[in-house]
Amino acid sequence: MYGPQTIYADAIHSEKYRLPGETFRDAMSRVASALQDSSEHYYAFRDTLLDMRFMPAGRVQAAMGSPKAVTPYNCYVSGSIPDSFVDRENAEGSSIMHRAEQAASTMRMGGGIGYDFSTLRPAGALIHKLQSRSSGPLGFMPIFNEVCKATSSAGNRRGAQMGVLRVDHPDVHAFIAAKHNSTALTGFNISVAVTDDFMDALAAKRPFDLRFGGQVYSTVDPAELWEMLMRSTWDWAEPGVLFIDTINRMNNLWYCETIAATNPCGEQPLPPFGACLLGSFNLVRYLSQQPDGWAFDWDRLHADIPHVVRAMDNVVDRAIYPLPQQRQEALIKRRMGIG
């Protein structure tokens, strides 16, 4: 028997990942057909899917071979958010509102999205052209939150977002406390990007500057800030913590990109317009019971890997992308052999 083994699991899979009237076998045949290189590849890859030794992410299952215009990528990271509310010169990507529009396009096609709001000046900072004061990141995040809530995401799921703010941003205290309720920013997970400089200051018990655009706005006790962050994480399960300098050091593309945010679930740091292509080997399916105990079928895993890698590479080439910048970023990684 192929596919989910309980009524509830089968109903969920049918609702989220299959076309009307499709069985699990039909859906896996559709996905394998859309990602095949040859007849041999089709049957080999479909066998891994039907036996559930490997399962691509839900978006891949829902999108590939489907007549619906949806993306097979679960999540993306936004382009860098400019510190400008509107686009006065009609230059693509030159405003906060343009990024919100791009986010709507991404979520509508089934992709979650992460943002780094550290590029926005702090609340109360002077806007010289208007001689007014900035709303700060927390003033603009509700715009993205409402876009998320208003966007009907493909595949019977609502949009998902991650909001990130650096630990040295002057609005970090307000950011940490932003979700100490059940009503604000409900379309967001949030995380603080913690720097090496902050951790060094914490260890050395020296004052830590909160700054933006080269200007120091205040100097704080890092122990008090860390205690506030950890207490919030314990009491409210947010914000999360991203050790952002470590992430960039460990990124094997450190020489050509800078990572400032993650996908909404936080499992994959990504550069601006980066895309998160997911799939999982179910290692339990490679176990078999022998007279002397359980054995792992390494030969089968070794045989499955090339077929899976080829199929997932083909997702990159054959995907529908909400934005051209996302496609360009994915194809660059694909050509570098790390897509």
Coordinates of C-alpha atoms in Angstrom, one line a residue:
M1 CA 0.0 0.0 0.0
Y2 CA 1.4 3.4 -1.1
G3 CA 1.2 6.7 0.7
P4 CA -0.1 7.9 4.1
Q5 CA -1.3 5.0 6.3
T6 CA -3.9 6.8 8.4
I7 CA -7.2 8.5 7.3
Y8 CA -6.1 11.8 8.8
A9 CA -2.7 11.8 7.1
D10 CA -4.2 10.9 3.8
A11 CA -6.8 13.7 4.1
I12 CA -4.1 16.3 4.9
H13 CA -1.9 15.1 2.0
S14 CA -4.9 15.1 -0.4
E15 CA -5.9 18.6 0.6
K16 CA -2.5 20.3 0.5
Y17 CA -0.5 18.4 -2.2
R18 CA -2.8 16.6 -4.7
L19 CA -5.0 17.7 -7.6
P20 CA -8.7 17.0 -7.4
G21 CA -9.3 13.3 -7.7
E22 CA -5.6 12.3 -7.5
T23 CA -4.5 9.3 -5.4
F24 CA -1.1 9.3 -3.8
R25 CA 0.2 7.1 -6.6
D26 CA -1.2 9.5 -9.2
A27 CA 0.5 12.5 -7.5
M28 CA 3.8 10.8 -7.2
S29 CA 3.6 9.8 -10.9
R30 CA 2.9 13.4 -11.8
V31 CA 5.9 14.7 -9.8
A32 CA 8.2 12.0 -11.2
S33 CA 7.1 12.8 -14.7
A34 CA 7.6 16.5 -14.3
L35 CA 11.2 16.0 -12.9
Q36 CA 12.4 13.1 -15.1
D37 CA 15.4 13.2 -17.4
S38 CA 14.5 9.9 -19.0
S39 CA 12.2 6.9 -18.8
E40 CA 14.8 5.1 -16.6
H41 CA 15.0 8.1 -14.3
Y42 CA 11.3 8.4 -14.1
Y43 CA 10.8 4.9 -12.8
A44 CA 13.7 5.0 -10.4
F45 CA 12.7 8.3 -8.9
R46 CA 9.0 7.4 -8.7
D47 CA 9.9 4.2 -6.8
T48 CA 11.6 6.3 -4.1
L49 CA 8.5 8.5 -3.9
L50 CA 6.0 5.7 -3.8
D51 CA 7.9 3.9 -1.1
M52 CA 8.4 7.2 0.6
R53 CA 12.1 6.6 1.0
F54 CA 12.5 10.2 -0.2
M55 CA 9.8 12.9 -0.2
P56 CA 10.3 16.4 -1.7
A57 CA 8.8 19.3 0.2
G58 CA 5.1 19.9 0.0
R59 CA 5.4 22.8 -2.4
V60 CA 7.3 20.5 -4.9
Q61 CA 4.6 17.9 -4.6
A62 CA 1.9 20.5 -5.1
A63 CA 3.5 22.4 -8.0
M64 CA 5.5 20.1 -10.3
G65 CA 3.3 18.8 -13.1
S66 CA 0.4 20.8 -11.8
P67 CA -1.7 23.1 -14.1
K68 CA -1.7 25.6 -11.3
A69 CA 0.8 28.5 -11.5
V70 CA 2.4 27.9 -8.1
T71 CA 6.0 27.8 -7.0
P72 CA 7.7 24.6 -5.8
Y73 CA 9.9 26.5 -3.4
N74 CA 8.6 26.5 0.2
C75 CA 10.3 29.8 1.2
Y76 CA 12.3 32.8 0.1
V77 CA 14.1 35.8 1.6
S78 CA 13.2 39.3 0.5
G79 CA 15.5 41.5 -1.4
S80 CA 17.2 44.1 0.9
I81 CA 14.6 46.6 2.1
P82 CA 15.5 50.2 1.1
D83 CA 15.1 52.9 3.8
S84 CA 12.5 54.7 1.7
F85 CA 8.7 54.5 2.0
V86 CA 7.7 55.0 -1.6
D87 CA 9.4 54.8 -5.0
R88 CA 9.7 58.4 -6.3
E89 CA 11.7 57.5 -9.3
N90 CA 10.0 54.3 -10.4
A91 CA 13.1 52.3 -9.8
E92 CA 12.4 48.6 -9.2
G93 CA 13.0 47.6 -5.6
S94 CA 13.7 51.1 -4.4
S95 CA 11.1 51.3 -1.6
I96 CA 9.6 49.6 1.3
M97 CA 6.2 49.4 -0.4
H98 CA 7.8 47.7 -3.5
R99 CA 9.2 45.0 -1.2
A100 CA 5.7 44.6 0.3
E101 CA 4.3 44.2 -3.2
Q102 CA 6.9 41.6 -4.1
A103 CA 6.1 39.7 -0.8
A104 CA 2.5 39.6 -1.8
S105 CA 3.4 38.1 -5.2
T106 CA 5.6 35.5 -3.5
M107 CA 3.1 34.4 -0.9
R108 CA 0.3 34.3 -3.4
M109 CA 2.2 31.7 -5.3
G110 CA 2.8 29.6 -2.2
G111 CA 6.2 30.8 -0.9
G112 CA 6.9 32.0 2.6
I113 CA 9.4 34.9 2.9
G114 CA 11.9 36.3 5.4
Y115 CA 13.0 39.9 5.8
D116 CA 15.9 41.8 7.4
F117 CA 14.3 45.0 8.8
S118 CA 17.7 46.3 10.2
T119 CA 18.1 48.4 7.1
L120 CA 15.3 50.7 8.2
R121 CA 16.2 53.8 10.4
P122 CA 15.0 53.6 14.0
A123 CA 11.7 55.1 15.2
G124 CA 12.0 58.9 15.8
A125 CA 15.0 59.3 13.4
L126 CA 14.8 62.5 11.4
I127 CA 13.7 62.2 7.7
H128 CA 15.5 65.3 6.3
K129 CA 13.5 65.6 3.1
L130 CA 10.2 65.6 4.9
Q131 CA 11.3 67.2 8.2
S132 CA 9.4 64.4 9.9
R133 CA 10.2 61.4 12.1
S134 CA 10.6 57.8 11.0
S135 CA 8.2 55.1 12.2
G136 CA 11.0 52.6 12.5
P137 CA 11.0 48.9 11.6
L138 CA 8.1 48.2 14.0
G139 CA 6.0 50.9 12.3
F140 CA 6.4 49.2 8.9
M141 CA 6.3 45.5 9.9
P142 CA 2.4 45.7 10.3
I143 CA 2.1 46.6 6.6
F144 CA 3.8 43.3 5.7
N145 CA 1.8 41.6 8.4
E146 CA -1.5 42.7 6.8
V147 CA -0.2 41.8 3.3
C148 CA 0.4 38.3 4.7
K149 CA -3.0 38.1 6.3
A150 CA -4.8 39.4 3.2
T151 CA -3.0 37.1 0.7
S152 CA -4.5 33.8 -0.1
S153 CA -1.6 31.5 -0.4
A154 CA -1.7 28.6 -2.9
G155 CA -2.2 25.1 -1.6
N156 CA -4.7 25.8 1.2
R157 CA -2.2 27.4 3.6
R158 CA -1.8 31.0 4.8
G159 CA 1.4 33.0 4.2
A160 CA 4.4 32.7 6.5
Q161 CA 7.0 35.3 7.3
M162 CA 10.2 35.8 9.3
G163 CA 11.2 39.3 10.6
V164 CA 14.8 39.8 11.6
L165 CA 16.4 42.7 13.4
R166 CA 20.1 43.1 14.3
V167 CA 21.0 43.2 18.0
D168 CA 22.8 46.5 17.5
H169 CA 19.7 48.2 16.0
P170 CA 18.4 51.1 18.2
D171 CA 14.9 49.6 18.2
V172 CA 16.0 46.1 19.4
H173 CA 14.3 46.4 22.8
A174 CA 10.9 47.3 21.2
F175 CA 11.4 44.5 18.7
I176 CA 12.0 41.9 21.4
A177 CA 8.8 42.9 23.2
A178 CA 6.7 43.3 20.0
K179 CA 5.0 39.9 20.3
H180 CA 4.4 39.9 24.1
N181 CA 0.7 39.5 23.2
S182 CA -1.6 37.3 21.0
T183 CA -2.6 40.0 18.6
A184 CA 0.4 41.8 17.1
L185 CA 2.4 40.6 14.1
T186 CA 0.6 37.3 14.0
G187 CA 1.8 36.7 10.4
F188 CA 5.4 36.8 11.6
N189 CA 8.0 34.7 13.4
I190 CA 10.7 37.0 14.6
S191 CA 14.4 36.6 15.3
V192 CA 17.2 38.8 16.6
A193 CA 20.5 38.7 14.6
V194 CA 23.1 38.5 17.3
T195 CA 26.6 39.6 16.3
D196 CA 30.1 38.5 17.5
D197 CA 30.6 42.1 18.7
F198 CA 27.6 41.8 21.0
M199 CA 28.7 38.4 22.4
D200 CA 32.2 39.7 23.0
A201 CA 30.8 42.7 24.9
L202 CA 28.6 40.3 26.9
A203 CA 31.6 38.1 27.8
A204 CA 33.8 41.1 28.6
K205 CA 31.0 42.9 30.5
R206 CA 31.6 46.1 28.5
P207 CA 29.0 48.6 27.3
F208 CA 27.5 47.9 23.9
D209 CA 26.4 50.6 21.4
L210 CA 23.1 50.6 19.5
R211 CA 23.7 52.4 16.2
F212 CA 22.4 53.0 12.8
G213 CA 24.0 54.7 9.8
G214 CA 27.3 55.3 11.7
Q215 CA 25.5 57.1 14.5
V216 CA 25.4 55.8 18.1
Y217 CA 21.9 56.2 19.4
S218 CA 22.4 54.7 22.9
T219 CA 24.8 52.6 24.9
V220 CA 23.4 49.6 26.8
D221 CA 24.4 46.9 29.3
P222 CA 24.7 43.8 27.1
A223 CA 23.9 41.5 30.1
E224 CA 20.5 43.3 30.5
L225 CA 19.7 43.1 26.8
W226 CA 20.7 39.4 26.7
E227 CA 18.5 38.8 29.8
M228 CA 15.6 40.5 28.1
L229 CA 16.0 38.5 25.0
M230 CA 16.4 35.2 26.8
R231 CA 13.4 35.9 29.1
S232 CA 11.3 36.8 26.1
T233 CA 12.3 33.6 24.4
W234 CA 11.4 31.6 27.5
D235 CA 8.1 33.3 28.2
W236 CA 6.8 33.9 24.7
A237 CA 8.9 31.5 22.5
E238 CA 10.1 34.6 20.5
P239 CA 12.3 36.1 19.3
G240 CA 14.6 33.4 18.1
V241 CA 18.3 34.0 18.0
L242 CA 20.4 34.0 14.8
F243 CA 24.2 34.1 15.3
I244 CA 24.5 36.1 12.1
D245 CA 28.3 36.4 12.0
T246 CA 28.7 32.7 12.5
I247 CA 26.2 32.0 9.8
N248 CA 28.1 34.1 7.3
R249 CA 31.5 32.6 8.3
M250 CA 30.1 29.1 7.8
N251 CA 28.4 30.0 4.4
N252 CA 30.4 28.4 1.6
L253 CA 29.5 31.4 -0.6
W254 CA 30.8 34.0 1.9
Y255 CA 32.9 35.5 -0.8
C256 CA 29.9 36.6 -3.0
E257 CA 26.9 37.0 -0.7
T258 CA 26.0 38.3 2.7
I259 CA 23.2 36.6 4.6
A260 CA 21.0 38.8 6.9
A261 CA 17.8 36.7 7.3
T262 CA 16.3 33.2 7.1
N263 CA 13.2 31.6 5.7
P264 CA 10.1 31.8 8.0
C265 CA 10.9 28.6 9.9
G266 CA 14.5 29.5 10.5
E267 CA 16.1 26.4 9.2
Q268 CA 17.8 27.9 6.2
P269 CA 19.7 31.2 6.1
L270 CA 19.5 32.8 2.7
P271 CA 20.8 35.8 0.8
P272 CA 18.5 38.5 -0.7
F273 CA 16.1 36.8 -3.1
G274 CA 17.4 33.4 -2.0
A275 CA 15.1 30.4 -2.3
C276 CA 14.8 27.3 0.0
L277 CA 14.4 24.0 -1.9
L278 CA 13.6 21.2 0.5
G279 CA 13.3 17.4 0.5
S280 CA 14.0 14.6 3.0
F281 CA 15.2 11.1 3.0
N282 CA 13.2 8.9 5.3
L283 CA 15.9 6.7 6.7
V284 CA 13.5 4.5 8.5
R285 CA 12.5 3.1 5.1
Y286 CA 16.0 1.8 4.6
L287 CA 15.8 -0.4 7.8
S288 CA 15.0 -4.1 7.6
Q289 CA 14.7 -6.7 10.4
Q290 CA 17.2 -9.5 10.2
P291 CA 17.5 -12.6 12.4
D292 CA 20.3 -10.9 14.4
G293 CA 18.6 -7.5 14.6
W294 CA 18.0 -4.5 12.3
A295 CA 20.1 -3.7 9.3
F296 CA 20.4 -0.5 7.2
D297 CA 20.4 -0.9 3.5
W298 CA 23.3 1.4 2.5
D299 CA 23.3 0.0 -1.1
R300 CA 19.8 1.1 -1.7
L301 CA 20.4 4.6 -0.3
H302 CA 23.6 4.8 -2.4
A303 CA 21.5 3.9 -5.5
D304 CA 18.7 6.3 -4.7
I305 CA 20.8 9.4 -4.2
P306 CA 21.8 10.2 -7.8
H307 CA 18.1 9.9 -9.0
V308 CA 17.0 12.2 -6.2
V309 CA 19.7 14.8 -6.8
R310 CA 18.9 14.9 -10.5
A311 CA 15.2 15.4 -9.8
M312 CA 15.8 18.1 -7.3
D313 CA 18.2 19.9 -9.7
N314 CA 15.4 19.8 -12.2
V315 CA 13.1 21.6 -9.8
V316 CA 15.5 24.6 -10.0
D317 CA 15.4 24.6 -13.9
R318 CA 11.7 23.9 -14.3
A319 CA 10.2 25.9 -11.4
I320 CA 7.9 28.8 -11.6
Y321 CA 9.3 31.7 -9.7
P322 CA 7.2 34.6 -8.3
L323 CA 10.0 37.1 -9.1
P324 CA 12.7 37.2 -11.8
Q325 CA 15.3 38.0 -9.2
Q326 CA 14.5 34.8 -7.4
R327 CA 14.9 32.8 -10.6
Q328 CA 18.3 34.5 -11.3
E329 CA 19.6 33.7 -7.8
A330 CA 18.5 30.1 -7.9
L331 CA 20.0 29.5 -11.4
I332 CA 23.3 31.0 -10.3
K333 CA 23.4 28.5 -7.4
R334 CA 22.4 25.7 -9.7
R335 CA 25.3 26.5 -12.1
M336 CA 27.7 26.6 -9.2
G337 CA 26.6 23.1 -8.3
I338 CA 25.0 24.1 -4.9
G339 CA 21.4 24.7 -5.8

